[in-house]
Amino acid sequence: MNIRHLKIFITVADCGKMSTAAEELFISQPSVSQAIREIEEYYGIRLFERLSKKLYITKSGEMLLKYARHIVESFDEMERELKNTGQNICLRVGATITVGTCLLNPIIKKFEKNKNNILTKITINNTNEIEHMILTSQLDVGIVEGVITNKDIIKIPIYRDKMSLITGRDHKFYKKSRIKLKDLNGEDMIMREVGSGSREIFDNVIHGENVELNEKWISTNTDSIKHAVIEGQGLGVLSTLIIDEEIKNGKLHVVEIEDVDIYRDICVIYHKNKFVSDYLKNFIEDSKMFSNI
């Protein structure tokens, strides 16, 4: 068994059909079938169940897929580095929206300084998507503020971030410094989407507290949330990193919630099987430039 077998297996798992995988790899379907059969015979397992002309990956297949993705990625990375010594190397970085807005640019600028042979490719998305891209080897490293529970991911905390309840000038809470959690019952909220770190953390705060909120807006964009709150559309919960300017000029006001402190760790993440190259080590160190932990 070799790298070619693993690449074919990964493509079949991603496509769900041998014929589609064959088209994507520009090889014949019998060649794909043979490669899958050889892997199954080599390990004495079944990779897929074939039901009604559809392929369903087995538990053994899922186990192999985790390793296969990173074996192939490590092999391809080795090929790139050895074949392109002295040429440009690309580091694929993922970041969540808050990180991309407030922290990432200085980190990237510091990392790229005096590294003429290194390119960076940046992806901004919510925590769930960045986690998925790390697990599937679509990214080398990420910086996220959401909760990561997958045991295949290494997490290095670099910043302790405070989340705040915010209101615009026209809201009844604007002149209050503190409210109780139950006071939020029935209030219009401008929320991040499910899958974002901000949303998950706030959902955990109100879970089981018998507080019903009206999710008036759901947005993936923190600027649109700020503007909606400023215009009196409802309350929001955002990182203090994002709202500093609006708090200073009075467009937004932070309202504390009694007995509730919402903090989260912003972390550098990468797959536990990822080969940590020198330039990845440098990026991780440069990411600690804002560290308050």
PDB file of C-alpha atoms in Angstrom:
ATOM      1  CA  MET A   1       0.000   0.000   0.000  1.00  0.00           C
ATOM      2  CA  ASN A   2       1.283   3.488  -0.819  1.00  0.00           C
ATOM      3  CA  ILE A   3       0.368   7.181  -0.926  1.00  0.00           C
ATOM      4  CA  ARG A   4      -1.585   6.650  -4.148  1.00  0.00           C
ATOM      5  CA  HIS A   5      -3.905   4.228  -2.353  1.00  0.00           C
ATOM      6  CA  LEU A   6      -4.563   6.764   0.383  1.00  0.00           C
ATOM      7  CA  LYS A   7      -5.226   9.598  -2.067  1.00  0.00           C
ATOM      8  CA  ILE A   8      -7.764   7.461  -3.908  1.00  0.00           C
ATOM      9  CA  PHE A   9      -9.419   6.428  -0.646  1.00  0.00           C
ATOM     10  CA  ILE A  10      -9.712  10.058   0.529  1.00  0.00           C
ATOM     11  CA  THR A  11     -11.253  11.103  -2.785  1.00  0.00           C
ATOM     12  CA  VAL A  12     -13.801   8.276  -2.673  1.00  0.00           C
ATOM     13  CA  ALA A  13     -14.711   9.186   0.922  1.00  0.00           C
ATOM     14  CA  ASP A  14     -15.171  12.839  -0.045  1.00  0.00           C
ATOM     15  CA  CYS A  15     -17.115  12.123  -3.242  1.00  0.00           C
ATOM     16  CA  GLY A  16     -19.249   9.254  -1.938  1.00  0.00           C
ATOM     17  CA  LYS A  17     -19.079   7.479  -5.293  1.00  0.00           C
ATOM     18  CA  MET A  18     -16.301   5.571  -7.026  1.00  0.00           C
ATOM     19  CA  SER A  19     -17.322   6.890 -10.442  1.00  0.00           C
ATOM     20  CA  THR A  20     -17.142  10.516  -9.264  1.00  0.00           C
ATOM     21  CA  ALA A  21     -13.798   9.872  -7.573  1.00  0.00           C
ATOM     22  CA  ALA A  22     -12.462   8.342 -10.815  1.00  0.00           C
ATOM     23  CA  GLU A  23     -13.515  11.440 -12.763  1.00  0.00           C
ATOM     24  CA  GLU A  24     -11.893  13.752 -10.247  1.00  0.00           C
ATOM     25  CA  LEU A  25      -8.633  11.768 -10.275  1.00  0.00           C
ATOM     26  CA  PHE A  26      -8.654  11.278 -14.066  1.00  0.00           C
ATOM     27  CA  ILE A  27      -8.338   7.509 -13.749  1.00  0.00           C
ATOM     28  CA  SER A  28     -10.664   4.629 -14.582  1.00  0.00           C
ATOM     29  CA  GLN A  29     -13.329   3.415 -12.170  1.00  0.00           C
ATOM     30  CA  PRO A  30     -11.835  -0.136 -12.112  1.00  0.00           C
ATOM     31  CA  SER A  31      -8.545   1.415 -10.936  1.00  0.00           C
ATOM     32  CA  VAL A  32     -10.365   3.135  -8.086  1.00  0.00           C
ATOM     33  CA  SER A  33     -12.198  -0.057  -7.132  1.00  0.00           C
ATOM     34  CA  GLN A  34      -8.960  -2.025  -7.191  1.00  0.00           C
ATOM     35  CA  ALA A  35      -7.177   0.475  -4.927  1.00  0.00           C
ATOM     36  CA  ILE A  36     -10.000   0.351  -2.378  1.00  0.00           C
ATOM     37  CA  ARG A  37     -10.047  -3.446  -2.498  1.00  0.00           C
ATOM     38  CA  GLU A  38      -6.279  -3.625  -1.988  1.00  0.00           C
ATOM     39  CA  ILE A  39      -6.489  -1.417   1.119  1.00  0.00           C
ATOM     40  CA  GLU A  40      -9.320  -3.559   2.515  1.00  0.00           C
ATOM     41  CA  GLU A  41      -7.351  -6.748   1.885  1.00  0.00           C
ATOM     42  CA  TYR A  42      -4.157  -5.260   3.338  1.00  0.00           C
ATOM     43  CA  TYR A  43      -5.811  -4.347   6.660  1.00  0.00           C
ATOM     44  CA  GLY A  44      -8.511  -7.001   6.675  1.00  0.00           C
ATOM     45  CA  ILE A  45     -11.298  -4.442   7.050  1.00  0.00           C
ATOM     46  CA  ARG A  46     -14.180  -2.962   5.098  1.00  0.00           C
ATOM     47  CA  LEU A  47     -13.875   0.718   4.302  1.00  0.00           C
ATOM     48  CA  PHE A  48     -17.344   1.219   2.869  1.00  0.00           C
ATOM     49  CA  GLU A  49     -20.735  -0.419   2.993  1.00  0.00           C
ATOM     50  CA  ARG A  50     -22.357  -0.534  -0.420  1.00  0.00           C
ATOM     51  CA  LEU A  51     -26.129  -0.067  -0.159  1.00  0.00           C
ATOM     52  CA  SER A  52     -28.431   0.817  -3.071  1.00  0.00           C
ATOM     53  CA  LYS A  53     -25.493   1.935  -5.219  1.00  0.00           C
ATOM     54  CA  LYS A  54     -24.340   4.335  -2.498  1.00  0.00           C
ATOM     55  CA  LEU A  55     -21.198   4.145  -0.379  1.00  0.00           C
ATOM     56  CA  TYR A  56     -21.339   4.609   3.387  1.00  0.00           C
ATOM     57  CA  ILE A  57     -18.025   4.820   5.196  1.00  0.00           C
ATOM     58  CA  THR A  58     -17.574   2.337   8.062  1.00  0.00           C
ATOM     59  CA  LYS A  59     -16.072   3.048  11.491  1.00  0.00           C
ATOM     60  CA  SER A  60     -12.844   1.436  10.320  1.00  0.00           C
ATOM     61  CA  GLY A  61     -12.976   3.660   7.256  1.00  0.00           C
ATOM     62  CA  GLU A  62     -13.471   6.769   9.393  1.00  0.00           C
ATOM     63  CA  MET A  63     -10.458   5.802  11.510  1.00  0.00           C
ATOM     64  CA  LEU A  64      -8.294   5.332   8.441  1.00  0.00           C
ATOM     65  CA  LEU A  65      -9.585   8.581   6.911  1.00  0.00           C
ATOM     66  CA  LYS A  66      -8.343  10.639   9.884  1.00  0.00           C
ATOM     67  CA  TYR A  67      -4.841   9.245   9.507  1.00  0.00           C
ATOM     68  CA  ALA A  68      -4.893   9.203   5.715  1.00  0.00           C
ATOM     69  CA  ARG A  69      -5.640  12.918   5.411  1.00  0.00           C
ATOM     70  CA  HIS A  70      -2.658  13.865   7.535  1.00  0.00           C
ATOM     71  CA  ILE A  71      -0.309  11.281   6.072  1.00  0.00           C
ATOM     72  CA  VAL A  72      -1.064  12.589   2.580  1.00  0.00           C
ATOM     73  CA  GLU A  73      -0.843  16.206   3.715  1.00  0.00           C
ATOM     74  CA  SER A  74       2.515  15.576   5.426  1.00  0.00           C
ATOM     75  CA  PHE A  75       3.795  13.796   2.311  1.00  0.00           C
ATOM     76  CA  ASP A  76       2.643  16.629   0.039  1.00  0.00           C
ATOM     77  CA  GLU A  77       4.185  19.191   2.379  1.00  0.00           C
ATOM     78  CA  MET A  78       7.481  17.304   2.340  1.00  0.00           C
ATOM     79  CA  GLU A  79       7.353  17.199  -1.465  1.00  0.00           C
ATOM     80  CA  ARG A  80       6.704  20.942  -1.662  1.00  0.00           C
ATOM     81  CA  GLU A  81       9.518  21.823   0.715  1.00  0.00           C
ATOM     82  CA  LEU A  82      12.107  19.528  -0.845  1.00  0.00           C
ATOM     83  CA  LYS A  83      11.234  20.350  -4.444  1.00  0.00           C
ATOM     84  CA  ASN A  84      10.879  24.078  -3.823  1.00  0.00           C
ATOM     85  CA  THR A  85      13.832  24.714  -1.541  1.00  0.00           C
ATOM     86  CA  GLY A  86      14.576  28.405  -1.763  1.00  0.00           C
ATOM     87  CA  GLN A  87      11.201  29.110  -3.363  1.00  0.00           C
ATOM     88  CA  ASN A  88       7.971  30.306  -1.764  1.00  0.00           C
ATOM     89  CA  ILE A  89       6.280  28.246   0.969  1.00  0.00           C
ATOM     90  CA  CYS A  90       2.578  28.757   1.682  1.00  0.00           C
ATOM     91  CA  LEU A  91       1.154  28.724   5.214  1.00  0.00           C
ATOM     92  CA  ARG A  92      -2.652  28.320   5.253  1.00  0.00           C
ATOM     93  CA  VAL A  93      -4.102  30.220   8.195  1.00  0.00           C
ATOM     94  CA  GLY A  94      -7.704  30.200   9.391  1.00  0.00           C
ATOM     95  CA  ALA A  95      -9.242  32.687  11.799  1.00  0.00           C
ATOM     96  CA  THR A  96     -12.641  33.440  13.253  1.00  0.00           C
ATOM     97  CA  ILE A  97     -14.371  36.746  12.510  1.00  0.00           C
ATOM     98  CA  THR A  98     -13.416  38.478  15.765  1.00  0.00           C
ATOM     99  CA  VAL A  99      -9.795  37.382  15.411  1.00  0.00           C
ATOM    100  CA  GLY A 100      -9.717  38.379  11.750  1.00  0.00           C
ATOM    101  CA  THR A 101     -11.115  41.817  12.580  1.00  0.00           C
ATOM    102  CA  CYS A 102      -9.020  42.674  15.640  1.00  0.00           C
ATOM    103  CA  LEU A 103      -5.889  40.543  15.991  1.00  0.00           C
ATOM    104  CA  LEU A 104      -4.852  38.788  12.801  1.00  0.00           C
ATOM    105  CA  ASN A 105      -3.379  41.599  10.696  1.00  0.00           C
ATOM    106  CA  PRO A 106      -0.573  42.555  13.135  1.00  0.00           C
ATOM    107  CA  ILE A 107       0.224  38.861  13.655  1.00  0.00           C
ATOM    108  CA  ILE A 108       0.484  38.214   9.906  1.00  0.00           C
ATOM    109  CA  LYS A 109       2.518  41.387   9.417  1.00  0.00           C
ATOM    110  CA  LYS A 110       4.976  40.337  12.116  1.00  0.00           C
ATOM    111  CA  PHE A 111       5.178  36.787  10.769  1.00  0.00           C
ATOM    112  CA  GLU A 112       5.820  37.871   7.169  1.00  0.00           C
ATOM    113  CA  LYS A 113       8.495  40.400   8.125  1.00  0.00           C
ATOM    114  CA  ASN A 114      11.889  39.317   6.760  1.00  0.00           C
ATOM    115  CA  LYS A 115      10.411  36.048   5.453  1.00  0.00           C
ATOM    116  CA  ASN A 116      10.462  36.655   1.722  1.00  0.00           C
ATOM    117  CA  ASN A 117      10.042  32.964   0.862  1.00  0.00           C
ATOM    118  CA  ILE A 118       6.816  32.469   2.837  1.00  0.00           C
ATOM    119  CA  LEU A 119       3.333  33.269   1.571  1.00  0.00           C
ATOM    120  CA  THR A 120       0.210  33.232   3.709  1.00  0.00           C
ATOM    121  CA  LYS A 121      -3.278  32.272   2.575  1.00  0.00           C
ATOM    122  CA  ILE A 122      -6.008  33.439   4.966  1.00  0.00           C
ATOM    123  CA  THR A 123      -9.510  32.044   5.523  1.00  0.00           C
ATOM    124  CA  ILE A 124     -12.006  33.857   7.780  1.00  0.00           C
ATOM    125  CA  ASN A 125     -15.022  31.888   9.006  1.00  0.00           C
ATOM    126  CA  ASN A 126     -16.764  30.788  12.202  1.00  0.00           C
ATOM    127  CA  THR A 127     -15.246  28.389  14.727  1.00  0.00           C
ATOM    128  CA  ASN A 128     -17.022  25.280  13.432  1.00  0.00           C
ATOM    129  CA  GLU A 129     -15.787  25.824   9.890  1.00  0.00           C
ATOM    130  CA  ILE A 130     -12.204  26.556  10.935  1.00  0.00           C
ATOM    131  CA  GLU A 131     -12.225  23.425  13.111  1.00  0.00           C
ATOM    132  CA  HIS A 132     -13.528  21.351  10.188  1.00  0.00           C
ATOM    133  CA  MET A 133     -10.841  22.719   7.863  1.00  0.00           C
ATOM    134  CA  ILE A 134      -8.116  21.882  10.392  1.00  0.00           C
ATOM    135  CA  LEU A 135      -9.447  18.334  10.750  1.00  0.00           C
ATOM    136  CA  THR A 136      -9.582  17.833   6.982  1.00  0.00           C
ATOM    137  CA  SER A 137      -6.105  19.302   6.336  1.00  0.00           C
ATOM    138  CA  GLN A 138      -7.461  22.302   4.440  1.00  0.00           C
ATOM    139  CA  LEU A 139      -5.662  24.605   6.890  1.00  0.00           C
ATOM    140  CA  ASP A 140      -2.274  24.368   8.599  1.00  0.00           C
ATOM    141  CA  VAL A 141      -3.171  26.444  11.645  1.00  0.00           C
ATOM    142  CA  GLY A 142      -6.056  28.473  13.027  1.00  0.00           C
ATOM    143  CA  ILE A 143      -6.783  31.145  15.622  1.00  0.00           C
ATOM    144  CA  VAL A 144     -10.265  30.836  17.113  1.00  0.00           C
ATOM    145  CA  GLU A 145     -12.270  32.094  20.075  1.00  0.00           C
ATOM    146  CA  GLY A 146     -14.854  29.325  20.179  1.00  0.00           C
ATOM    147  CA  VAL A 147     -14.994  26.080  22.142  1.00  0.00           C
ATOM    148  CA  ILE A 148     -12.948  23.260  20.583  1.00  0.00           C
ATOM    149  CA  THR A 149     -13.586  19.817  22.059  1.00  0.00           C
ATOM    150  CA  ASN A 150     -12.152  17.513  19.383  1.00  0.00           C
ATOM    151  CA  LYS A 151      -9.284  15.531  20.896  1.00  0.00           C
ATOM    152  CA  ASP A 152      -7.412  15.545  17.581  1.00  0.00           C
ATOM    153  CA  ILE A 153      -6.799  19.277  17.846  1.00  0.00           C
ATOM    154  CA  ILE A 154      -4.003  20.926  19.849  1.00  0.00           C
ATOM    155  CA  LYS A 155      -5.054  24.208  21.534  1.00  0.00           C
ATOM    156  CA  ILE A 156      -2.688  26.913  22.767  1.00  0.00           C
ATOM    157  CA  PRO A 157      -4.449  29.786  24.606  1.00  0.00           C
ATOM    158  CA  ILE A 158      -3.022  33.183  23.645  1.00  0.00           C
ATOM    159  CA  TYR A 159      -5.618  35.735  24.793  1.00  0.00           C
ATOM    160  CA  ARG A 160      -8.347  35.987  27.447  1.00  0.00           C
ATOM    161  CA  ASP A 161     -11.299  37.765  25.823  1.00  0.00           C
ATOM    162  CA  LYS A 162     -14.286  39.337  27.585  1.00  0.00           C
ATOM    163  CA  MET A 163     -17.759  39.264  26.023  1.00  0.00           C
ATOM    164  CA  SER A 164     -20.118  42.131  26.807  1.00  0.00           C
ATOM    165  CA  LEU A 165     -23.849  42.797  26.566  1.00  0.00           C
ATOM    166  CA  ILE A 166     -24.259  45.995  24.528  1.00  0.00           C
ATOM    167  CA  THR A 167     -27.098  48.429  23.937  1.00  0.00           C
ATOM    168  CA  GLY A 168     -27.688  51.513  21.775  1.00  0.00           C
ATOM    169  CA  ARG A 169     -28.736  54.944  23.017  1.00  0.00           C
ATOM    170  CA  ASP A 170     -32.455  54.368  22.389  1.00  0.00           C
ATOM    171  CA  HIS A 171     -32.728  51.208  24.472  1.00  0.00           C
ATOM    172  CA  LYS A 172     -34.143  51.236  27.988  1.00  0.00           C
ATOM    173  CA  PHE A 173     -30.948  49.582  29.300  1.00  0.00           C
ATOM    174  CA  TYR A 174     -28.664  52.353  27.973  1.00  0.00           C
ATOM    175  CA  LYS A 175     -28.581  54.267  31.267  1.00  0.00           C
ATOM    176  CA  LYS A 176     -28.239  51.126  33.377  1.00  0.00           C
ATOM    177  CA  SER A 177     -24.880  49.870  34.544  1.00  0.00           C
ATOM    178  CA  ARG A 178     -26.125  46.445  35.622  1.00  0.00           C
ATOM    179  CA  ILE A 179     -29.142  44.173  35.108  1.00  0.00           C
ATOM    180  CA  LYS A 180     -30.169  40.693  36.176  1.00  0.00           C
ATOM    181  CA  LEU A 181     -30.144  37.835  33.715  1.00  0.00           C
ATOM    182  CA  LYS A 182     -33.923  37.486  34.009  1.00  0.00           C
ATOM    183  CA  ASP A 183     -34.280  41.102  32.772  1.00  0.00           C
ATOM    184  CA  LEU A 184     -33.321  39.833  29.313  1.00  0.00           C
ATOM    185  CA  ASN A 185     -36.527  37.803  29.111  1.00  0.00           C
ATOM    186  CA  GLY A 186     -38.441  38.787  25.952  1.00  0.00           C
ATOM    187  CA  GLU A 187     -35.766  41.203  24.715  1.00  0.00           C
ATOM    188  CA  ASP A 188     -34.916  41.514  21.012  1.00  0.00           C
ATOM    189  CA  MET A 189     -31.415  40.184  20.360  1.00  0.00           C
ATOM    190  CA  ILE A 190     -29.002  40.684  17.479  1.00  0.00           C
ATOM    191  CA  MET A 191     -27.181  37.338  17.472  1.00  0.00           C
ATOM    192  CA  ARG A 192     -24.286  35.656  15.752  1.00  0.00           C
ATOM    193  CA  GLU A 193     -25.066  32.519  13.771  1.00  0.00           C
ATOM    194  CA  VAL A 194     -25.083  29.012  15.241  1.00  0.00           C
ATOM    195  CA  GLY A 195     -21.540  27.661  14.921  1.00  0.00           C
ATOM    196  CA  SER A 196     -19.819  30.875  15.960  1.00  0.00           C
ATOM    197  CA  GLY A 197     -17.805  30.949  19.183  1.00  0.00           C
ATOM    198  CA  SER A 198     -19.644  34.036  20.436  1.00  0.00           C
ATOM    199  CA  ARG A 199     -23.045  32.427  19.968  1.00  0.00           C
ATOM    200  CA  GLU A 200     -22.090  29.162  21.633  1.00  0.00           C
ATOM    201  CA  ILE A 201     -20.683  30.848  24.729  1.00  0.00           C
ATOM    202  CA  PHE A 202     -23.719  33.093  25.231  1.00  0.00           C
ATOM    203  CA  ASP A 203     -26.100  30.173  24.615  1.00  0.00           C
ATOM    204  CA  ASN A 204     -24.297  28.301  27.397  1.00  0.00           C
ATOM    205  CA  VAL A 205     -24.833  31.260  29.757  1.00  0.00           C
ATOM    206  CA  ILE A 206     -28.621  31.366  29.313  1.00  0.00           C
ATOM    207  CA  HIS A 207     -29.113  27.596  29.016  1.00  0.00           C
ATOM    208  CA  GLY A 208     -31.373  26.324  31.786  1.00  0.00           C
ATOM    209  CA  GLU A 209     -32.004  29.854  33.158  1.00  0.00           C
ATOM    210  CA  ASN A 210     -35.615  30.077  31.921  1.00  0.00           C
ATOM    211  CA  VAL A 211     -34.839  33.157  29.834  1.00  0.00           C
ATOM    212  CA  GLU A 212     -36.626  33.468  26.490  1.00  0.00           C
ATOM    213  CA  LEU A 213     -35.001  35.779  23.965  1.00  0.00           C
ATOM    214  CA  ASN A 214     -36.366  37.036  20.667  1.00  0.00           C
ATOM    215  CA  GLU A 215     -33.694  36.369  18.045  1.00  0.00           C
ATOM    216  CA  LYS A 216     -34.621  39.317  15.847  1.00  0.00           C
ATOM    217  CA  TRP A 217     -31.427  39.291  13.774  1.00  0.00           C
ATOM    218  CA  ILE A 218     -28.985  36.476  13.068  1.00  0.00           C
ATOM    219  CA  SER A 219     -25.795  37.645  11.383  1.00  0.00           C
ATOM    220  CA  THR A 220     -22.340  36.352  10.500  1.00  0.00           C
ATOM    221  CA  ASN A 221     -21.035  39.921  10.395  1.00  0.00           C
ATOM    222  CA  THR A 222     -20.012  41.697  13.593  1.00  0.00           C
ATOM    223  CA  ASP A 223     -20.225  45.151  11.978  1.00  0.00           C
ATOM    224  CA  SER A 224     -23.857  44.548  11.023  1.00  0.00           C
ATOM    225  CA  ILE A 225     -24.571  43.486  14.621  1.00  0.00           C
ATOM    226  CA  LYS A 226     -22.985  46.668  15.970  1.00  0.00           C
ATOM    227  CA  HIS A 227     -24.914  48.886  13.562  1.00  0.00           C
ATOM    228  CA  ALA A 228     -28.203  47.124  14.329  1.00  0.00           C
ATOM    229  CA  VAL A 229     -27.670  47.626  18.069  1.00  0.00           C
ATOM    230  CA  ILE A 230     -26.714  51.289  17.531  1.00  0.00           C
ATOM    231  CA  GLU A 231     -29.922  51.807  15.518  1.00  0.00           C
ATOM    232  CA  GLY A 232     -32.041  50.370  18.338  1.00  0.00           C
ATOM    233  CA  GLN A 233     -32.915  47.026  16.778  1.00  0.00           C
ATOM    234  CA  GLY A 234     -32.043  45.102  19.917  1.00  0.00           C
ATOM    235  CA  LEU A 235     -29.263  44.034  22.267  1.00  0.00           C
ATOM    236  CA  GLY A 236     -26.058  42.313  21.248  1.00  0.00           C
ATOM    237  CA  VAL A 237     -23.248  40.296  22.808  1.00  0.00           C
ATOM    238  CA  LEU A 238     -19.822  40.940  21.322  1.00  0.00           C
ATOM    239  CA  SER A 239     -16.156  40.841  22.205  1.00  0.00           C
ATOM    240  CA  THR A 240     -14.824  43.960  23.904  1.00  0.00           C
ATOM    241  CA  LEU A 241     -12.091  43.915  21.245  1.00  0.00           C
ATOM    242  CA  ILE A 242     -14.661  44.842  18.608  1.00  0.00           C
ATOM    243  CA  ILE A 243     -16.664  47.536  20.410  1.00  0.00           C
ATOM    244  CA  ASP A 244     -13.936  49.689  21.979  1.00  0.00           C
ATOM    245  CA  GLU A 245     -14.352  52.684  19.637  1.00  0.00           C
ATOM    246  CA  GLU A 246     -18.167  52.713  19.830  1.00  0.00           C
ATOM    247  CA  ILE A 247     -18.045  52.553  23.643  1.00  0.00           C
ATOM    248  CA  LYS A 248     -15.684  55.546  23.772  1.00  0.00           C
ATOM    249  CA  ASN A 249     -17.887  57.696  21.528  1.00  0.00           C
ATOM    250  CA  GLY A 250     -21.084  56.696  23.341  1.00  0.00           C
ATOM    251  CA  LYS A 251     -22.801  54.990  20.429  1.00  0.00           C
ATOM    252  CA  LEU A 252     -22.813  51.751  22.432  1.00  0.00           C
ATOM    253  CA  HIS A 253     -23.038  51.085  26.144  1.00  0.00           C
ATOM    254  CA  VAL A 254     -21.920  47.983  28.061  1.00  0.00           C
ATOM    255  CA  VAL A 255     -24.408  46.604  30.568  1.00  0.00           C
ATOM    256  CA  GLU A 256     -23.063  44.174  33.148  1.00  0.00           C
ATOM    257  CA  ILE A 257     -25.157  41.115  34.040  1.00  0.00           C
ATOM    258  CA  GLU A 258     -25.249  40.334  37.754  1.00  0.00           C
ATOM    259  CA  ASP A 259     -23.257  37.226  38.711  1.00  0.00           C
ATOM    260  CA  VAL A 260     -22.378  36.580  35.047  1.00  0.00           C
ATOM    261  CA  ASP A 261     -18.902  37.070  33.602  1.00  0.00           C
ATOM    262  CA  ILE A 262     -18.494  35.931  30.024  1.00  0.00           C
ATOM    263  CA  TYR A 263     -14.888  35.176  29.166  1.00  0.00           C
ATOM    264  CA  ARG A 264     -13.358  32.961  26.527  1.00  0.00           C
ATOM    265  CA  ASP A 265      -9.885  31.918  25.477  1.00  0.00           C
ATOM    266  CA  ILE A 266      -8.650  32.791  22.017  1.00  0.00           C
ATOM    267  CA  CYS A 267      -6.454  29.872  20.969  1.00  0.00           C
ATOM    268  CA  VAL A 268      -4.023  28.852  18.273  1.00  0.00           C
ATOM    269  CA  ILE A 269      -5.119  25.436  17.007  1.00  0.00           C
ATOM    270  CA  TYR A 270      -3.599  22.776  14.766  1.00  0.00           C
ATOM    271  CA  HIS A 271      -4.034  19.044  14.219  1.00  0.00           C
ATOM    272  CA  LYS A 272      -2.171  16.792  16.642  1.00  0.00           C
ATOM    273  CA  ASN A 273      -0.691  14.858  13.698  1.00  0.00           C
ATOM    274  CA  LYS A 274       0.458  18.003  11.920  1.00  0.00           C
ATOM    275  CA  PHE A 275       4.180  18.230  11.266  1.00  0.00           C
ATOM    276  CA  VAL A 276       5.229  21.391  13.101  1.00  0.00           C
ATOM    277  CA  SER A 277       7.732  22.975  10.728  1.00  0.00           C
ATOM    278  CA  ASP A 278      10.017  25.833  11.696  1.00  0.00           C
ATOM    279  CA  TYR A 279       7.791  28.396   9.984  1.00  0.00           C
ATOM    280  CA  LEU A 280       4.701  27.015  11.774  1.00  0.00           C
ATOM    281  CA  LYS A 281       6.592  27.311  15.087  1.00  0.00           C
ATOM    282  CA  ASN A 282       7.430  30.909  14.183  1.00  0.00           C
ATOM    283  CA  PHE A 283       3.789  31.675  13.441  1.00  0.00           C
ATOM    284  CA  ILE A 284       2.659  30.227  16.767  1.00  0.00           C
ATOM    285  CA  GLU A 285       5.218  32.329  18.620  1.00  0.00           C
ATOM    286  CA  ASP A 286       4.242  35.474  16.706  1.00  0.00           C
ATOM    287  CA  SER A 287       0.574  34.793  17.577  1.00  0.00           C
ATOM    288  CA  LYS A 288       1.422  35.339  21.240  1.00  0.00           C
ATOM    289  CA  MET A 289       2.190  39.039  20.670  1.00  0.00           C
ATOM    290  CA  PHE A 290      -1.152  40.037  22.265  1.00  0.00           C
ATOM    291  CA  SER A 291      -1.020  37.440  25.020  1.00  0.00           C
ATOM    292  CA  ASN A 292      -2.632  38.429  28.330  1.00  0.00           C
ATOM    293  CA  ILE A 293      -2.619  34.920  29.783  1.00  0.00           C
TER     294      ILE A 293
END
